[in-house]
Amino acid sequence: MTPPEERPATAASAPPPEFAPEQPKLALRAIAVIGIALSLFQLYAAGVQPLGLFFQRPIHLGFILVLCFLIYPVTRNRPRGALGWAIDGVLILGGVLVGFWVPSNIDAIANAIFPRTQDVVVGVITALLVLEASRRAIGPTITVIGAVFVVYAFAGNRGELPFFADWMPGILNHRGYSLDRLASQLTLGAEGIYGIPLGVAATFIFIFVLFGAFLEVTGAGKFFIDLAYATTGRQRGGPAKAAVIASAGMGSISGSAIANVVTTGAFTIPLMKKLGYRPAQAGGIEAAASTGGQIMPPLMGAGAFLISEFTRTPYIDIVLVSIFPAFLYFGTVYLLVHIAAVKRGLEGLPREDLPRVRTVLAEGWHFLLPLGVLVWLLVAGYSPMRVGYYAILAVVASAVLRALYTFARNGPTMAGGVALARLGLAKLGEALELGARNAVAVSVACALAGIIVGVVGLTGLGLKFSAMMIAFSGGNMLLALVLVVIASLILGMGLPVTAAYIVLIILIGPALTEEFGIPLLVAHLVVFWWSQDSNVTPPIALAGFAGAAIANAAPMETSVQAWKFAKGLYLVPLFMVFNEPIITGGPVPLVLWNGLIAILALTAFAAVLEGYLFAPMPLWARVLAAMGVVAVFWPALSVEAVGAAVIVLLLGLNAAAARRGSAVAAG
C-alpha cells in the first residue's frame, strides 16, 4: 500500500472552498455552532421526540438557509467585505424568519379561511431565499429552472402575467394563478416547498448523511479502501478492481459520486497509473465505480428514501430489490476492468506493497458493527429515521470502545485520558458539523424541487408532459425510454442527481406507469438510475471531470472512458423494464432465469465492447454477441432463450480459443 506521505494531495485532502482562509474566524465558528445545532436538532427529532411536519421541515429549512448563506458568500471566492456582509446578513435573518414563522403561527395559519397578508409575504420571502440558496449551493441552472416554473404558474389567461399565455402552445396553457394562490401553494401546505422532497431530506436523508459523516470522521473510509486493496491488489489490474470495490463501499457513505471520486480516487488513481493504466482510463474507471456507489444498498445516497416515500414502499423493500441490479452494475464494471488489464498485460501489485486482510480486519472490524446494526434494524422493521439514529449511536459506541481498548493496551495515564477525551469531543463536533455541511446541497435541492412539485400540482403540468411524451414516442415504449434517457442527461448537466430524479419522475412518471404499464417501483428505479448518467456522460460528466483532475488527464477523454465503463447504468434499467420479475418478483424459476440471462447479457456486452473476453473476439462473433444481447432483452421467453444460447455458444468458443492459444504458447 502506498504510504500516506507518498499519496498525492487532492481535493479530498484540501480544505473545502467554504472553509478557505478568507473566511473570518467568527464566520467559521458560526458555521460550526449552527451545523452542530442542526445535527443535534435532527438527532433529537429522530430518536427522542418526533416532530410534526410543519415543525420539523420549516425549522430544518431555516437552519439550512442560514448555513448556506454563511458557507457560500454572495461574493463567491472573494472576501465578503462590508457590503457582502450587509447582503448576507439580511439573507441570514431571512433564514431565521423562515425557520420560525410556520411553527410559531401554525394555529393561525390552519384556522385562516383565506391566506393572511403576512403569511403571503413570508411565503414570497421563503421562495426567493430558496432560489438564491440553490444558486449558491448548486449552481444557476436549477435556479433558472425553478424561476421558469414560478413564471409559468403566473403565465395564464387569468394569472399575474397573462401576456405570457400567448407564447405557450395550447397544451401548455392554463388558467393562471395569483401571487396569493401560488404563495399559499408553495409555503402554507404540504404540496410545495414543505412537501415530500424536503420532508425526506429533513428526516431520512439528513440522518443517513450524518451517519456517513460519523463513519468518515472515525476512519471508515480508510478501512474500506485498505480492505479492497487487501482482497484484490494482487490480481490483474488490482488497483482498478480495488477502486470498484472501495467505491461500492464508500459511495453510500459519501452520498455523492464526486465526493466518492476524490476520496477513493486519491488512493486508487495514482496506483492505477503506476501499474500501467492510461491516465484517462484510470480516472474513468474511478468515476464509473464511484457513480455506482449511489445505487449500492443499503444507503443508496438519497434515492432510496425518496423512492420509498413516493411509491409508499417500505425502505427495506427498496434495499432488497436493489441488491441484484447493483451487483450487475458493479460486476460489469469489474469485468470491463479485468478485460482491460488482460489486454494490456497488466499484473497485480507485489504482496509486500499490500496490507493483509487479517491486519485490516483486526484494526477496523468495529466499522462493520454499525453497518450490521443498520441492516438488522431495517430487517426488524424499524423506520429509516430511527434506524439511522441507532446506527449513529452504534458508530459512536464502537469508536469509543475501540479507543478505550487501545488506551488500556498502551498503558493508561491521567494525561492520556484527558487527551483522549478532548480528541473524542473534537471528533464528535467535527462529525456533527460535517454532517450538517454535507446536507446543505441536497436539502436546498429538495426545497427547490418542492417549488417545481407545487407548480406542477397547481397547473396540471405533469399530465401535459405525459401527453407530449406519448405523442413524441408514438406510443412506442422503447422510444419513450430513449426520450427519458435524453431528458435525464440534459437535466443532469445542470442538476444534482436527486433534483434531476425528482423533476423527471414528476413530469414523466405518470406516462411510464399509466400509459406504458410499467410498474410504479420499476419506473422510479429506472428514472433514478438514469439520473446518475450525468456523472459519466460527456459533454458534462462531473465525476469524470473530478477523476481527470486527480489523474492529470484530459477531462473529455476521461469522461469518454467513464462512459464506456459505466454502460451498465443504461442496460440494467432496460432489463428492469423488459424483465420485470427481477424487481417485482414472481415464480422462483422465472426470477432465477431472468437473473441468469442478465448476467450472461452483461458479460457478452462487456466482451463486445472490448472485443476480448478469454481471448480476442473476431468481428463476426462481436456482431452475433450483440444480437444475442438484444434478444435477451426481448420481452418474449423464446427469443430470450435463443439469445442466451447464442451467447453461451460464443463465449464457449472464445474460451476454447483461449485454451488453444495457451497450448500453442506452451508448445
XYZ file of C-alpha atoms in Angstrom, residues 374-609:
236
model
C -28.252 -0.778 10.419
C -29.173 -3.839 8.354
C -30.537 -5.729 11.379
C -32.814 -2.839 12.396
C -34.060 -2.387 8.833
C -34.946 -6.064 8.597
C -36.612 -5.837 12.029
C -38.987 -3.209 10.623
C -37.819 -0.013 12.335
C -38.420 3.270 10.498
C -35.424 4.503 8.465
C -35.087 7.611 10.643
C -34.937 5.570 13.837
C -32.548 3.126 12.148
C -30.210 5.988 11.235
C -30.352 7.310 14.794
C -29.363 3.983 16.339
C -26.731 3.407 13.634
C -25.087 6.702 14.631
C -25.131 5.659 18.264
C -23.537 2.362 17.190
C -20.747 4.249 15.365
C -20.063 6.358 18.456
C -20.159 3.339 20.768
C -17.836 1.253 18.593
C -15.371 4.144 18.217
C -15.374 4.780 21.978
C -14.873 1.106 22.824
C -12.054 0.821 20.292
C -10.362 3.936 21.686
C -10.690 2.685 25.265
C -9.251 -0.694 24.293
C -6.266 0.952 22.611
C -5.845 3.313 25.565
C -5.862 0.440 28.053
C -3.470 -1.666 25.966
C -0.939 1.175 25.686
C -0.890 1.866 29.414
C -3.489 4.313 30.779
C -2.386 7.603 32.330
C -4.288 10.640 33.562
C -2.773 12.890 30.889
C -3.555 10.320 28.232
C -7.149 10.053 29.447
C -7.633 13.822 29.257
C -6.110 13.927 25.772
C -8.346 11.043 24.667
C -11.467 12.793 25.996
C -10.540 16.020 24.203
C -9.900 14.135 20.985
C -13.239 12.350 21.304
C -15.138 15.600 21.817
C -13.307 17.194 18.898
C -14.181 14.247 16.640
C -17.804 14.370 17.800
C -18.075 18.068 16.981
C -16.335 17.524 13.647
C -18.788 14.779 12.675
C -21.843 16.824 13.687
C -20.591 19.826 11.730
C -19.577 17.753 8.701
C -22.977 16.060 8.540
C -24.750 19.425 8.508
C -22.438 20.842 5.836
C -22.835 17.753 3.660
C -26.623 18.065 3.878
C -26.838 21.676 2.690
C -26.774 20.997 -1.055
C -29.232 18.094 -1.027
C -31.689 19.895 1.292
C -31.583 23.035 -0.837
C -32.130 20.912 -3.956
C -35.129 19.218 -2.328
C -36.575 22.572 -1.234
C -36.301 23.930 -4.745
C -37.742 20.689 -6.112
C -40.699 21.479 -3.843
C -41.291 24.666 -5.845
C -41.394 22.599 -9.024
C -43.661 19.989 -7.418
C -46.021 22.711 -6.185
C -46.309 24.356 -9.598
C -46.785 21.023 -11.346
C -49.587 20.110 -8.933
C -51.216 23.527 -9.267
C -51.183 23.696 -13.074
C -51.500 20.015 -14.014
C -48.234 20.234 -15.928
C -47.306 16.598 -15.213
C -50.260 15.285 -17.193
C -49.441 17.666 -20.039
C -45.842 16.451 -20.165
C -47.056 12.876 -20.179
C -49.324 13.640 -23.130
C -46.418 15.222 -25.013
C -44.181 12.248 -24.249
C -46.771 9.830 -25.616
C -47.158 11.980 -28.724
C -43.401 12.171 -29.359
C -42.878 8.431 -28.838
C -45.897 7.405 -30.877
C -46.849 5.001 -28.094
C -43.616 3.001 -28.506
C -42.184 2.077 -25.081
C -38.561 1.759 -26.249
C -38.667 5.187 -27.901
C -40.257 6.622 -24.766
C -37.422 5.184 -22.660
C -34.864 6.706 -25.048
C -36.568 10.068 -24.503
C -36.241 9.544 -20.733
C -32.509 8.883 -21.120
C -32.071 12.049 -23.198
C -34.105 14.112 -20.735
C -32.141 12.762 -17.771
C -28.861 13.586 -19.475
C -29.937 17.136 -20.310
C -31.269 17.767 -16.806
C -28.182 16.179 -15.278
C -25.935 18.734 -16.973
C -27.123 21.332 -14.505
C -28.871 19.491 -11.691
C -27.624 17.173 -8.964
C -28.820 13.586 -9.191
C -31.512 13.947 -6.534
C -33.069 17.023 -8.123
C -32.904 15.503 -11.621
C -34.679 12.380 -10.379
C -37.453 14.372 -8.665
C -38.088 16.614 -11.678
C -38.110 13.685 -14.106
C -40.347 11.401 -12.090
C -42.868 14.197 -11.502
C -43.061 15.124 -15.176
C -42.843 11.746 -16.923
C -43.625 9.239 -14.190
C -47.385 9.242 -14.886
C -46.794 8.398 -18.554
C -44.463 5.488 -17.737
C -46.874 3.935 -15.264
C -50.309 4.766 -16.643
C -49.758 4.777 -20.403
C -46.955 2.236 -20.854
C -47.888 -0.026 -17.939
C -44.506 -0.037 -16.218
C -44.926 -0.940 -12.504
C -44.597 2.067 -10.205
C -41.491 0.847 -8.370
C -39.752 -0.149 -11.601
C -40.484 3.265 -13.141
C -38.954 5.065 -10.148
C -35.865 2.832 -10.110
C -35.338 3.313 -13.858
C -35.578 7.103 -13.622
C -33.307 7.153 -10.558
C -30.668 5.019 -12.291
C -30.703 7.142 -15.412
C -30.497 10.322 -13.350
C -26.974 9.187 -12.451
C -25.742 9.323 -16.050
C -24.723 12.989 -15.963
C -21.829 11.939 -13.724
C -20.207 9.908 -16.503
C -21.682 11.046 -19.831
C -19.968 13.698 -21.990
C -20.080 16.595 -22.642
C -20.686 17.328 -18.932
C -19.571 14.439 -16.735
C -18.946 15.801 -13.263
C -17.500 12.627 -11.753
C -15.396 12.164 -14.884
C -14.029 15.695 -14.558
C -13.128 15.051 -10.915
C -11.309 11.861 -11.936
C -9.480 13.751 -14.697
C -8.246 16.354 -12.209
C -6.705 13.674 -9.980
C -5.313 11.666 -12.924
C -3.930 14.791 -14.619
C -5.738 13.743 -17.812
C -7.903 15.462 -20.416
C -11.410 15.882 -18.951
C -13.251 14.897 -22.133
C -11.129 11.804 -22.766
C -11.589 10.758 -19.137
C -15.332 11.270 -19.440
C -15.455 9.065 -22.532
C -13.651 6.327 -20.601
C -16.056 6.741 -17.664
C -18.993 6.500 -20.075
C -17.580 3.266 -21.504
C -17.027 1.606 -18.136
C -20.452 2.722 -16.826
C -22.512 1.210 -19.634
C -24.341 -0.984 -17.127
C -26.006 2.224 -15.942
C -28.047 2.207 -19.158
C -28.571 -1.509 -19.689
C -29.628 -2.653 -16.217
C -32.651 -0.297 -16.107
C -33.754 -1.589 -19.516
C -33.547 -5.086 -18.108
C -35.741 -3.998 -15.186
C -38.400 -2.794 -17.636
C -38.418 -5.740 -20.033
C -37.784 -8.418 -17.394
C -39.961 -7.219 -14.524
C -39.701 -10.365 -12.353
C -36.131 -9.359 -11.492
C -37.668 -6.477 -9.445
C -41.306 -7.286 -8.841
C -40.769 -10.957 -8.019
C -42.745 -13.901 -9.295
C -42.265 -17.646 -9.621
C -38.799 -18.560 -8.360
C -37.753 -20.349 -11.605
C -38.642 -17.235 -13.619
C -36.698 -14.959 -11.281
C -33.647 -17.260 -11.439
C -33.914 -17.428 -15.217
C -34.030 -13.645 -15.510
C -31.064 -13.319 -13.180
C -29.038 -15.835 -15.209
C -29.710 -14.232 -18.582
C -28.988 -10.776 -17.122
C -25.512 -11.949 -16.080
C -24.977 -13.580 -19.474
C -26.116 -10.489 -21.365
C -23.906 -8.081 -19.445
C -20.908 -10.420 -19.757
C -21.455 -10.622 -23.508
C -21.902 -6.863 -23.691
C -18.569 -6.288 -21.947
C -16.894 -8.683 -24.377
C -18.490 -6.924 -27.375
C -17.390 -3.543 -26.073
